[in-house]
Amino acid sequence: MLGYRRTYRGSLFASFIQPALFLTAIGIGLGGYVNRGSGVDGVPYHVFLAPGLLAGGAMQAAAFESTFPILASIRWIKSYLAMLASPIGVHDIVTGQLAWFALRITMVATIFVTITTLLGASHVPGILVAIPAVVLMGMAFAAPIAAFSATRVNVEGFNALFRFVINPLFLFSGAFFPVSQLPALLQPVAFATPIYHGVELSRGIALGTMTLAGAVPHVLVLLAYVVGGTAACLVTFRRRLVT
Amino acid sequence: MLRYHARPMAQVADDPSAPLIHARGLTKRFGSFTAVDAIDFDVARGEAFGFLGPNGAGKTSTMRMIGCVSPRTGGELRVLGMDPDTRGPAIRARIGVVPQEDWLDQEMTARDNLVIYGRYFDLPWGEARRRAADLLEFVQLTDRADSKVEPLSGGMKRRLSVARSLINEPSLMLLDEPTTGLDPQARHLVWDRLYRLKQRGTTLVLTTHYMDEAEQLCDRLVVMDKAKIVAEGSPRDLIARHSSREVVELRFPTEVADTLDGRLDGILDGITERIERLPDRVLVYADDGEAASAAVHAGGLQPESVLVRRSTLEDVFLRLTGRSLIE
Ligand SMILES: Nc1ncnc2c1ncn2[C@@H]1O[C@H](COP(=O)(O)OP(=O)(O)OP(=O)(O)O)[C@@H](O)[C@H]1O
Ligand SMILES: [Mg+2]
């Protein structure tokens, strides 16, 4: 429906450069020390880290896309209002927006995978199969966050979201080290987040250790986030745009 | 047998005598605040219909309900024979909207704004491009077609908004303050284009603060004030009904102005229909303005300035509400 979306070249660049830098600095630099032991569960650290960063990067891209541009469309660009004056309705806007998120996350993930493969930190085809998994996880973030964004009048809430939710999740939900290393109290918190399930799927698929039966619960949790987030979007977008 | 009596919606809409817009008791509330209070009006096919009123009168709220982007709180509303609550997308497919604030995408070119908007109406790309080129020509923006919107002047943006609203070849256009903020030349260009559309049979509904705009463009109008319709008719009707043919504007030095009470009424008895005291001047409503002005001088009063002019909708508004239209 939405034949056109503005491209954010700057953010695209940032969204894969940052994880790539992480991978180089931490994976290969710090990994040198970790690997003097036996890596993580017998896997070299940079190979362990790459699918985790893939999920983390997808989460960050999802969170970015579903915050600032949404508020901008509502408050500054008024593009939604222009659409609503045409036969397009709120559900079309939400659908188009979600499709756009999926496309963006796919782009970011693909670029990231290309880099890690070139760096020798991941291997095709396994890592390619991980892409749809992290896109699903990205949507599990983007849909509820977009619903939240449609209730905002300024960017303050977004800064808090990144500082207190997205960044801690990036660091502590399995991307850099297994969740089993977390204090016992925090482990259930990690299990409830989409990033944990995204990392498990991404890493399991990339390293070839994931079974179908093992994947299903993760996929179901992520789907639940997507469905709930989409329903919330329909409510908050309508409340905001139709007065 | 029953089906002979049932008339499908589309036929109601296409019946040339049926009103294009029909509103009864139309009401819009925001929380406990009533922005539009049970108004009644009909707009006929091919007509140019105006909503005239001061800030906050409820003009935009009414337009948004007609445009099916704001659900009504109460009353009855039919647009093109259909109910906006249930047929919103079908109605919106056939109307063109020029909003009070422009919704143009500032970072796209003028042409892309039109083409992309055409895509929202499911026009094929080729058709959208063809129409965009024609419409840019129509609003005299062909030479700026590939310029971004942002640097365009206010008048050009307004024309572009008009062009964009025409991309779906609407049978009904909703124009919310189409010329507010434009210089006289830009206003005349917009008026001319709207006049051409009207001649082609497009129904125009517009809101304005300007009585000259209403007099230029509208066959019929309603005056809104504080969420209600306070008068309805053609501009000429309204003036005939609520004002005199001419108005004399008198300005007096302040010392004199304070002593005028009663004196003017005595002098002008039988010549004027009504006298209105404003802070800075006195308005004398009379069918013969020259005679009224002569009588003032003959009565020994020495105004600083005298202006005899024809009555306008501004006078109608003042009469009906006791306030100026533009504060
Ligand atoms: N979304 C909204 N929420 C709350 N109040 C609103 C909303 N939209 C309009 N109003 C209020 O309704 C009243 C009528 O507003 P409206 O925009 O319809 O007036 P208007 O006649 O178009 O005025 P103007 O000439 O300034 O454009 C105003 O008091 C306005 O504050
Ligand atoms: Mg308005």
Coordinates of C-alpha atoms and ligand atoms in Angstrom, one line a residue:
Chain A
M1 CA 0.0 0.0 0.0
L2 CA 2.7 2.4 0.9
G3 CA 4.6 2.4 -2.3
Y4 CA 7.1 4.8 -0.9
R5 CA 9.0 5.3 2.4
R6 CA 11.7 7.8 3.0
T7 CA 15.1 6.2 3.2
Y8 CA 17.3 7.0 6.2
R9 CA 20.7 6.4 4.8
G10 CA 22.5 7.8 7.8
S11 CA 20.8 5.4 10.2
L12 CA 21.3 2.5 7.9
F13 CA 25.0 3.2 7.9
A14 CA 25.1 3.5 11.7
S15 CA 23.0 0.4 12.3
F16 CA 25.5 -2.0 10.8
I17 CA 28.7 -0.1 11.4
Q18 CA 28.2 -0.2 15.2
P19 CA 27.8 -4.0 15.5
A20 CA 30.6 -4.5 13.1
L21 CA 32.9 -2.4 15.3
F22 CA 31.7 -4.3 18.3
L23 CA 32.5 -7.6 16.6
T24 CA 36.0 -6.4 15.6
A25 CA 36.9 -4.9 19.0
I26 CA 35.3 -7.3 21.3
G27 CA 35.0 -10.5 19.3
I28 CA 38.4 -10.5 17.9
G29 CA 40.3 -8.4 20.4
L30 CA 38.8 -9.6 23.7
G31 CA 38.1 -13.0 22.1
G32 CA 41.8 -13.6 22.0
Y33 CA 41.7 -13.9 25.8
V34 CA 38.5 -15.9 26.0
N35 CA 39.8 -18.4 23.4
R36 CA 42.9 -19.1 25.5
G37 CA 40.4 -21.1 27.6
S38 CA 38.2 -23.0 25.2
G39 CA 36.0 -20.2 23.9
V40 CA 32.3 -20.4 25.0
D41 CA 31.1 -23.9 25.1
G42 CA 33.9 -24.9 22.8
V43 CA 33.1 -22.3 20.2
P44 CA 35.6 -19.5 19.4
Y45 CA 34.3 -16.3 21.0
H46 CA 33.9 -14.3 17.8
V47 CA 31.8 -17.1 16.2
F48 CA 29.7 -17.2 19.4
L49 CA 29.3 -13.5 19.4
A50 CA 28.4 -12.9 15.8
P51 CA 24.8 -14.3 15.9
G52 CA 24.2 -12.6 19.2
L53 CA 25.3 -9.2 17.8
L54 CA 23.1 -9.9 14.7
A55 CA 20.1 -10.2 17.1
G56 CA 21.3 -7.1 19.1
G57 CA 21.7 -5.0 16.0
A58 CA 18.3 -6.1 14.7
M59 CA 16.8 -5.0 18.0
Q60 CA 18.5 -1.6 17.9
A61 CA 17.4 -1.0 14.3
A62 CA 13.8 -2.1 15.2
A63 CA 13.7 0.2 18.2
F64 CA 15.1 3.1 16.2
E65 CA 12.7 2.7 13.3
S66 CA 9.7 2.4 15.6
T67 CA 10.4 5.5 17.7
F68 CA 11.7 8.8 16.1
P69 CA 10.3 8.3 12.6
I70 CA 6.8 7.4 13.9
L71 CA 6.6 10.5 16.1
A72 CA 8.0 12.6 13.2
S73 CA 5.3 11.3 10.9
I74 CA 2.6 12.2 13.4
R75 CA 3.8 15.5 14.7
W76 CA 6.0 17.1 12.1
I77 CA 5.5 15.6 8.7
K78 CA 1.7 15.0 9.1
S79 CA 2.1 12.4 6.4
Y80 CA -0.4 10.1 8.2
L81 CA -3.0 12.9 8.1
A82 CA -2.5 13.3 4.4
M83 CA -2.9 9.5 4.0
L84 CA -6.1 9.4 6.0
A85 CA -7.7 12.0 3.8
S86 CA -7.4 9.5 1.0
P87 CA -9.1 6.1 1.0
I88 CA -6.3 4.7 3.2
G89 CA -7.4 3.8 6.7
V90 CA -5.6 3.4 10.1
H91 CA -5.2 -0.3 9.6
D92 CA -3.5 0.3 6.2
I93 CA -1.2 2.7 7.8
V94 CA -0.3 0.2 10.6
T95 CA 0.2 -2.6 8.1
G96 CA 2.3 -0.4 5.8
Q97 CA 4.4 0.7 8.8
L98 CA 5.0 -2.8 10.0
A99 CA 6.0 -4.0 6.5
W100 CA 8.4 -1.1 6.4
F101 CA 10.0 -2.2 9.7
A102 CA 10.4 -5.8 8.5
L103 CA 12.1 -4.5 5.3
R104 CA 14.4 -2.3 7.3
I105 CA 15.4 -4.9 9.8
T106 CA 16.0 -7.4 6.9
M107 CA 18.3 -4.9 5.3
V108 CA 20.3 -4.2 8.4
A109 CA 20.6 -8.0 9.2
T110 CA 21.7 -8.8 5.7
I111 CA 24.4 -6.2 5.7
F112 CA 25.6 -7.3 9.1
V113 CA 25.7 -11.0 8.0
T114 CA 27.7 -10.0 4.9
I115 CA 30.3 -8.3 7.1
T116 CA 30.6 -11.1 9.7
T117 CA 30.9 -13.7 6.9
L118 CA 33.6 -11.7 5.3
L119 CA 35.4 -11.4 8.7
G120 CA 35.1 -15.2 9.0
A121 CA 33.0 -15.0 12.2
S122 CA 30.0 -16.7 10.6
H123 CA 29.3 -19.2 7.9
V124 CA 26.8 -19.5 5.1
P125 CA 24.2 -21.0 4.9
G126 CA 23.6 -21.3 8.6
I127 CA 23.8 -17.5 9.3
L128 CA 21.4 -16.8 6.4
V129 CA 18.7 -18.9 8.0
A130 CA 19.2 -16.9 11.1
I131 CA 18.1 -13.7 9.3
P132 CA 14.3 -14.5 9.3
A133 CA 14.6 -15.4 13.0
V134 CA 16.1 -12.0 13.9
V135 CA 13.6 -10.2 11.7
L136 CA 10.8 -11.9 13.6
M137 CA 12.5 -10.8 16.8
G138 CA 12.9 -7.3 15.5
M139 CA 9.2 -7.2 14.8
A140 CA 8.5 -8.4 18.3
F141 CA 10.2 -5.1 19.4
A142 CA 9.1 -2.8 16.7
A143 CA 5.3 -3.5 16.9
P144 CA 4.9 -2.8 20.6
I145 CA 7.4 0.1 20.5
A146 CA 5.5 1.7 17.6
A147 CA 2.3 1.5 19.6
F148 CA 4.1 3.2 22.5
S149 CA 5.5 5.9 20.1
A150 CA 2.0 6.8 18.9
T151 CA 1.1 7.9 22.4
R152 CA 4.1 10.2 22.8
V153 CA 4.1 14.0 22.3
N154 CA 7.9 14.4 22.6
V155 CA 11.1 12.3 22.5
E156 CA 11.7 12.2 26.2
G157 CA 10.1 8.8 26.5
F158 CA 12.4 7.5 23.8
N159 CA 15.5 8.5 25.5
A160 CA 14.4 6.6 28.6
L161 CA 13.4 3.6 26.5
F162 CA 16.9 3.4 25.0
R163 CA 18.7 4.0 28.2
F164 CA 16.7 1.8 30.5
V165 CA 15.4 -1.0 28.2
I166 CA 17.2 -1.3 24.8
N167 CA 20.8 -0.8 25.9
P168 CA 20.6 -3.1 29.0
L169 CA 18.9 -5.8 26.9
F170 CA 21.6 -5.4 24.3
L171 CA 24.3 -6.1 27.0
F172 CA 22.6 -8.6 29.2
S173 CA 20.3 -10.8 27.2
G174 CA 22.7 -13.3 25.9
A175 CA 24.3 -11.5 23.0
F176 CA 27.7 -11.3 24.7
F177 CA 27.6 -14.1 27.2
P178 CA 25.1 -16.9 27.9
V179 CA 22.1 -15.9 30.1
S180 CA 23.1 -18.7 32.5
Q181 CA 25.9 -16.4 33.7
L182 CA 23.3 -13.9 35.0
P183 CA 22.4 -13.8 38.6
A184 CA 19.6 -16.3 39.2
L185 CA 17.2 -13.5 40.0
L186 CA 17.6 -11.8 36.6
Q187 CA 17.3 -14.9 34.5
P188 CA 13.5 -15.0 34.4
V189 CA 13.6 -11.4 33.3
A190 CA 15.8 -12.2 30.4
F191 CA 13.5 -15.1 29.4
A192 CA 10.6 -12.8 29.2
T193 CA 12.3 -10.5 26.6
P194 CA 12.2 -11.0 22.8
I195 CA 16.0 -10.5 22.6
Y196 CA 16.7 -13.6 24.6
H197 CA 14.6 -15.7 22.2
G198 CA 16.1 -14.0 19.3
V199 CA 19.6 -14.6 20.4
E200 CA 18.8 -18.3 21.2
L201 CA 17.3 -18.8 17.7
S202 CA 20.0 -16.8 15.9
R203 CA 22.9 -18.6 17.6
G204 CA 21.3 -22.0 17.6
I205 CA 20.6 -21.7 13.8
A206 CA 24.0 -20.2 13.0
L207 CA 26.0 -22.8 15.0
G208 CA 23.8 -25.7 13.8
T209 CA 22.7 -26.7 17.3
M210 CA 19.0 -25.7 17.1
T211 CA 16.4 -28.4 16.6
L212 CA 12.9 -27.7 15.3
A213 CA 11.3 -28.7 18.6
G214 CA 13.7 -26.4 20.4
A215 CA 12.9 -23.5 18.1
V216 CA 9.1 -23.6 18.4
P217 CA 8.8 -22.1 21.9
H218 CA 11.0 -19.3 21.0
V219 CA 9.1 -18.6 17.8
L220 CA 5.8 -18.7 19.7
V221 CA 7.0 -16.2 22.3
L222 CA 8.1 -13.8 19.5
L223 CA 4.9 -14.2 17.6
A224 CA 2.9 -13.4 20.7
Y225 CA 4.9 -10.1 21.0
V226 CA 4.2 -9.3 17.3
V227 CA 0.5 -10.0 17.6
G228 CA 0.1 -8.1 20.8
G229 CA 2.1 -5.2 19.5
T230 CA 0.1 -5.0 16.3
A231 CA -3.2 -5.0 18.2
A232 CA -1.8 -2.2 20.4
C233 CA -0.7 -0.3 17.3
L234 CA -4.2 -0.4 15.9
V235 CA -5.6 1.0 19.2
T236 CA -3.0 3.7 19.8
F237 CA -2.7 4.9 16.2
R238 CA -6.5 5.2 15.9
R239 CA -6.7 7.1 19.2
R240 CA -3.9 9.5 18.1
L241 CA -5.0 10.0 14.5
V242 CA -8.7 9.9 14.5
T243 CA -10.2 12.7 16.7
Chain B
M1 CA -41.4 -6.9 -4.9
L2 CA -39.6 -5.2 -2.1
R3 CA -36.5 -4.7 -4.2
Y4 CA -38.3 -2.3 -6.4
H5 CA -38.6 0.1 -3.5
A6 CA -35.1 -0.4 -2.2
R7 CA -32.7 2.1 -3.8
P8 CA -29.0 1.2 -3.7
M9 CA -26.7 3.8 -2.1
A10 CA -24.9 4.6 -5.3
Q11 CA -28.1 5.7 -7.0
V12 CA -29.0 8.0 -4.1
A13 CA -25.5 9.5 -4.5
D14 CA -25.9 10.0 -8.3
D15 CA -29.4 11.4 -8.2
P16 CA -28.7 14.9 -9.5
S17 CA -31.3 16.5 -7.2
A18 CA -30.1 14.9 -4.0
P19 CA -27.9 17.1 -1.8
L20 CA -24.2 16.2 -2.0
I21 CA -23.9 16.8 1.7
H22 CA -26.8 16.6 4.1
A23 CA -26.4 17.4 7.8
R24 CA -29.0 17.5 10.6
G25 CA -28.2 18.2 14.2
L26 CA -24.5 17.5 13.3
T27 CA -22.5 17.6 16.6
K28 CA -18.9 17.3 17.5
R29 CA -17.7 17.2 21.1
F30 CA -14.1 16.9 22.4
G31 CA -14.6 15.6 25.9
S32 CA -17.1 18.0 27.5
F33 CA -16.3 20.8 25.0
T34 CA -18.8 21.2 22.1
A35 CA -17.0 22.3 19.0
V36 CA -20.0 21.9 16.6
D37 CA -23.4 22.2 18.2
A38 CA -26.3 20.5 16.3
I39 CA -25.9 22.3 13.0
D40 CA -28.2 21.7 9.9
F41 CA -27.2 22.4 6.3
D42 CA -27.4 20.9 2.8
V43 CA -24.9 21.4 0.0
A44 CA -26.3 21.0 -3.5
R45 CA -24.4 19.5 -6.5
G46 CA -22.3 22.0 -8.3
E47 CA -22.7 24.6 -5.6
A48 CA -19.9 26.7 -3.9
F49 CA -20.8 26.6 -0.3
G50 CA -19.0 28.6 2.5
F51 CA -18.5 28.4 6.2
L52 CA -17.7 31.9 7.4
G53 CA -16.8 32.5 11.0
P54 CA -14.1 33.7 13.5
N55 CA -11.4 31.6 15.1
G56 CA -12.7 28.6 17.0
A57 CA -16.2 28.8 15.5
G58 CA -16.0 25.1 14.6
K59 CA -15.4 25.4 10.8
T60 CA -12.5 23.0 10.7
S61 CA -14.2 20.5 13.0
T62 CA -17.2 20.5 10.6
M63 CA -14.9 20.1 7.5
R64 CA -13.1 17.1 9.1
M65 CA -16.4 15.4 9.8
I66 CA -17.5 15.9 6.2
G67 CA -14.0 14.6 5.0
C68 CA -14.6 11.4 7.0
V69 CA -11.4 11.8 9.1
S70 CA -13.3 12.8 12.3
P71 CA -16.2 10.7 13.5
R72 CA -19.2 12.8 14.5
T73 CA -20.5 12.7 18.1
G74 CA -24.1 13.1 17.1
G75 CA -26.7 13.9 14.5
E76 CA -27.1 12.9 10.9
L77 CA -24.5 13.2 8.1
R78 CA -24.6 12.0 4.5
V79 CA -21.8 12.8 2.1
L80 CA -22.3 11.8 -1.5
G81 CA -25.3 9.9 -0.2
M82 CA -23.2 7.8 2.1
D83 CA -22.7 7.6 5.8
P84 CA -19.1 8.6 6.8
D85 CA -19.2 6.2 9.8
T86 CA -19.6 3.1 7.5
R87 CA -18.4 4.3 4.0
G88 CA -15.5 6.5 4.9
P89 CA -13.0 5.1 2.4
A90 CA -15.5 5.1 -0.4
I91 CA -16.4 8.7 0.3
R92 CA -12.8 9.8 0.6
A93 CA -12.0 8.2 -2.7
R94 CA -14.3 10.8 -4.3
I95 CA -13.4 14.0 -2.4
G96 CA -10.4 16.3 -2.5
V97 CA -9.2 17.9 0.6
V98 CA -7.1 21.1 1.0
P99 CA -6.4 21.2 4.8
Q100 CA -6.0 24.3 6.9
E101 CA -2.3 23.5 7.4
D102 CA -0.5 22.0 4.5
W103 CA 0.3 18.3 4.7
L104 CA 2.8 18.4 1.8
D105 CA 5.9 16.4 2.2
Q106 CA 8.5 19.1 2.4
E107 CA 11.4 16.9 1.4
M108 CA 9.9 15.6 -1.8
T109 CA 9.6 17.4 -5.0
A110 CA 6.3 19.1 -6.0
R111 CA 5.8 16.4 -8.7
D112 CA 6.5 13.5 -6.4
N113 CA 4.0 14.9 -3.8
L114 CA 1.3 14.6 -6.5
V115 CA 2.4 11.2 -7.9
I116 CA 2.7 9.5 -4.5
Y117 CA -0.6 10.9 -3.4
G118 CA -2.2 9.5 -6.6
R119 CA -0.8 6.1 -5.5
Y120 CA -2.8 6.4 -2.3
F121 CA -5.9 6.4 -4.5
D122 CA -4.6 3.3 -6.3
L123 CA -3.9 5.1 -9.5
P124 CA -1.4 3.2 -11.7
W125 CA 2.0 5.0 -11.8
G126 CA 1.6 6.1 -15.4
E127 CA -1.8 7.6 -14.8
A128 CA -0.6 9.3 -11.6
R129 CA 2.3 10.8 -13.5
R130 CA 0.1 12.0 -16.3
R131 CA -2.4 13.7 -13.9
A132 CA 0.5 15.2 -11.9
A133 CA 1.8 16.9 -15.0
D134 CA -1.6 18.2 -16.0
L135 CA -2.3 19.5 -12.5
L136 CA 1.0 21.2 -12.1
E137 CA 0.2 23.0 -15.3
F138 CA -3.3 23.9 -14.0
V139 CA -1.9 25.6 -10.9
Q140 CA 1.0 27.1 -12.9
L141 CA 3.8 25.2 -11.1
T142 CA 5.2 23.4 -14.1
D143 CA 8.5 25.3 -13.9
R144 CA 8.8 24.3 -10.2
A145 CA 7.8 20.7 -10.7
D146 CA 11.1 19.2 -9.7
S147 CA 11.9 21.6 -6.9
K148 CA 11.6 20.4 -3.3
V149 CA 8.5 21.7 -1.5
E150 CA 10.3 23.4 1.3
P151 CA 11.7 26.4 -0.6
L152 CA 8.4 27.2 -2.3
S153 CA 6.5 30.3 -1.3
G154 CA 3.3 30.1 0.8
G155 CA 1.3 30.8 -2.3
M156 CA 3.0 28.1 -4.3
K157 CA 2.5 25.6 -1.5
R158 CA -1.1 26.4 -1.4
R159 CA -1.5 25.9 -5.1
L160 CA 0.3 22.7 -4.8
S161 CA -2.1 21.5 -2.1
V162 CA -5.0 22.4 -4.4
A163 CA -3.3 20.4 -7.2
R164 CA -2.7 17.5 -4.9
S165 CA -6.3 17.4 -3.8
L166 CA -7.4 17.1 -7.4
I167 CA -5.3 14.0 -8.2
N168 CA -8.4 11.7 -7.8
E169 CA -10.6 14.0 -9.9
P170 CA -12.9 14.6 -7.0
S171 CA -16.6 15.6 -7.5
L172 CA -16.5 17.4 -4.1
M173 CA -13.7 19.6 -2.8
L174 CA -13.2 20.6 0.8
L175 CA -11.0 23.7 1.2
D176 CA -10.2 24.9 4.7
E177 CA -9.1 28.5 4.5
P178 CA -7.7 28.2 1.0
T179 CA -6.1 31.7 1.0
T180 CA -5.3 32.5 4.6
G181 CA -1.8 34.1 4.7
L182 CA -1.5 34.7 1.0
D183 CA -0.7 38.0 -0.6
P184 CA -3.5 39.5 -2.9
Q185 CA -1.9 38.3 -6.1
A186 CA -1.6 34.7 -4.8
R187 CA -5.2 34.8 -3.5
H188 CA -6.5 35.9 -6.9
L189 CA -4.7 33.0 -8.6
V190 CA -6.2 30.5 -6.2
W191 CA -9.6 32.1 -6.5
D192 CA -9.4 31.9 -10.3
R193 CA -8.5 28.2 -10.2
L194 CA -11.3 27.5 -7.8
Y195 CA -13.7 29.4 -10.1
R196 CA -12.6 27.3 -13.0
L197 CA -13.2 24.1 -11.1
K198 CA -16.7 25.3 -10.2
Q199 CA -17.4 26.0 -13.8
R200 CA -16.5 22.4 -14.6
G201 CA -19.1 21.3 -12.2
T202 CA -17.0 20.5 -9.1
T203 CA -18.8 21.2 -5.9
L204 CA -16.8 23.4 -3.6
V205 CA -17.1 23.6 0.2
L206 CA -14.8 26.2 1.8
T207 CA -14.2 27.9 5.0
T208 CA -12.9 31.4 5.4
H209 CA -12.4 34.4 7.7
Y210 CA -12.6 36.8 4.8
M211 CA -15.9 38.2 3.6
D212 CA -14.5 39.2 0.3
E213 CA -13.5 35.6 -0.3
A214 CA -17.0 34.4 0.6
E215 CA -18.5 37.1 -1.6
Q216 CA -16.3 36.2 -4.5
L217 CA -16.6 32.4 -4.4
C218 CA -19.7 31.3 -2.6
D219 CA -23.2 30.9 -4.0
R220 CA -24.4 30.3 -0.5
L221 CA -22.9 30.3 2.9
V222 CA -23.5 29.9 6.6
V223 CA -22.1 32.1 9.2
M224 CA -20.9 30.1 12.2
D225 CA -20.2 31.5 15.7
K226 CA -19.5 29.6 18.8
A227 CA -20.2 26.2 17.3
K228 CA -23.6 27.2 15.9
I229 CA -24.9 28.4 12.6
V230 CA -26.2 32.0 13.1
A231 CA -27.3 32.8 9.5
E232 CA -27.6 31.2 6.1
G233 CA -28.1 32.4 2.6
S234 CA -26.4 33.9 -0.5
P235 CA -24.0 36.7 0.3
R236 CA -26.4 39.2 -1.2
D237 CA -29.4 37.8 0.7
L238 CA -27.5 38.0 4.0
I239 CA -26.6 41.6 3.4
A240 CA -30.1 42.5 2.4
R241 CA -31.5 40.7 5.3
H242 CA -29.1 41.7 8.0
S243 CA -27.6 45.0 6.9
S244 CA -28.4 48.1 4.9
R245 CA -27.4 48.8 1.4
E246 CA -24.6 51.2 2.4
V247 CA -22.6 51.9 5.5
V248 CA -21.1 55.3 6.5
E249 CA -17.9 55.0 8.6
L250 CA -17.4 58.1 10.7
R251 CA -14.3 58.9 12.8
F252 CA -14.5 61.6 15.4
P253 CA -11.8 63.2 17.6
T254 CA -11.9 61.5 21.0
E255 CA -13.3 64.6 22.9
V256 CA -16.2 64.7 20.4
A257 CA -16.7 60.9 20.4
D258 CA -17.4 61.0 24.1
T259 CA -20.3 63.5 23.7
L260 CA -22.0 61.8 20.8
D261 CA -24.4 59.7 22.9
G262 CA -27.9 60.3 21.7
R263 CA -27.0 63.2 19.4
L264 CA -26.3 61.1 16.3
D265 CA -29.6 59.2 16.8
G266 CA -31.5 62.4 16.8
I267 CA -29.8 63.8 13.8
L268 CA -30.1 60.6 11.8
D269 CA -33.6 59.7 12.8
G270 CA -35.5 58.4 9.8
I271 CA -32.4 58.2 7.6
T272 CA -30.5 55.3 9.3
E273 CA -31.6 51.9 10.2
R274 CA -29.0 51.4 12.9
I275 CA -25.9 52.9 14.4
E276 CA -23.0 50.8 15.7
R277 CA -20.4 52.4 18.1
L278 CA -17.0 50.7 17.7
P279 CA -14.0 51.7 19.8
D280 CA -12.4 53.6 16.9
R281 CA -15.3 54.6 14.7
V282 CA -19.1 54.8 14.3
L283 CA -20.9 52.8 11.7
V284 CA -24.1 54.2 10.3
Y285 CA -26.3 51.8 8.4
A286 CA -28.4 53.5 5.7
D287 CA -29.7 52.7 2.3
D288 CA -28.5 56.1 1.1
G289 CA -25.0 56.7 2.6
E290 CA -24.5 60.1 1.0
A291 CA -27.7 61.4 2.5
A292 CA -26.7 60.1 5.9
S293 CA -23.3 61.8 5.7
A294 CA -24.9 65.1 4.6
A295 CA -27.3 64.9 7.5
V296 CA -24.4 64.4 10.0
H297 CA -22.7 67.6 8.6
A298 CA -26.0 69.5 8.6
G299 CA -26.5 68.5 12.2
G300 CA -23.4 70.4 13.1
L301 CA -21.0 67.4 13.7
Q302 CA -17.5 67.5 12.3
P303 CA -16.2 64.0 11.8
E304 CA -12.4 63.7 11.2
S305 CA -13.2 61.4 8.3
V306 CA -16.2 60.0 6.5
L307 CA -16.2 56.9 4.3
V308 CA -19.3 55.8 2.5
R309 CA -19.1 52.2 1.3
R310 CA -21.3 49.2 0.4
S311 CA -22.4 46.8 3.1
T312 CA -20.3 43.6 3.4
L313 CA -20.6 40.3 5.1
E314 CA -18.4 41.8 7.9
D315 CA -21.3 44.1 8.7
V316 CA -23.7 41.1 8.7
F317 CA -21.4 39.3 11.1
L318 CA -21.1 42.3 13.4
R319 CA -24.8 42.6 13.4
L320 CA -25.4 39.0 14.2
T321 CA -22.8 38.5 16.8
G322 CA -21.8 42.0 18.0
R323 CA -18.2 41.1 17.2
S324 CA -15.7 41.6 14.4
L325 CA -14.9 38.6 12.2
I326 CA -11.2 39.0 12.5
E327 CA -10.1 39.9 16.0
Ligands
LIG1 N1 -8.8 17.6 18.5 C1 -9.3 18.5 19.3 N2 -9.3 18.3 20.7 C2 -9.9 19.3 21.5 N3 -10.4 20.4 21.1 C3 -10.4 20.7 19.8 C4 -9.9 19.8 18.8 N4 -10.0 20.3 17.6 C5 -10.6 21.5 17.7 N5 -10.9 21.7 19.0 C6 -11.6 22.9 19.6 O1 -12.8 23.1 18.9 C7 -13.0 24.5 18.7 C8 -13.3 24.7 17.3 O2 -12.2 24.5 16.5 P1 -12.1 24.5 15.0 O3 -10.7 24.2 14.6 O4 -13.2 23.7 14.4 O5 -12.4 26.1 14.7 P2 -12.2 26.9 13.4 O6 -13.6 27.5 13.1 O7 -11.7 26.1 12.3 O8 -11.2 28.0 13.8 P3 -10.0 28.7 13.0 O9 -10.6 29.8 12.2 O10 -9.1 29.2 14.1 O11 -9.4 27.6 12.1 C9 -11.8 25.2 19.2 O12 -12.1 25.8 20.5 C10 -10.8 24.2 19.3 O13 -9.9 24.4 20.4
MG2 MG -10.0 26.1 11.2

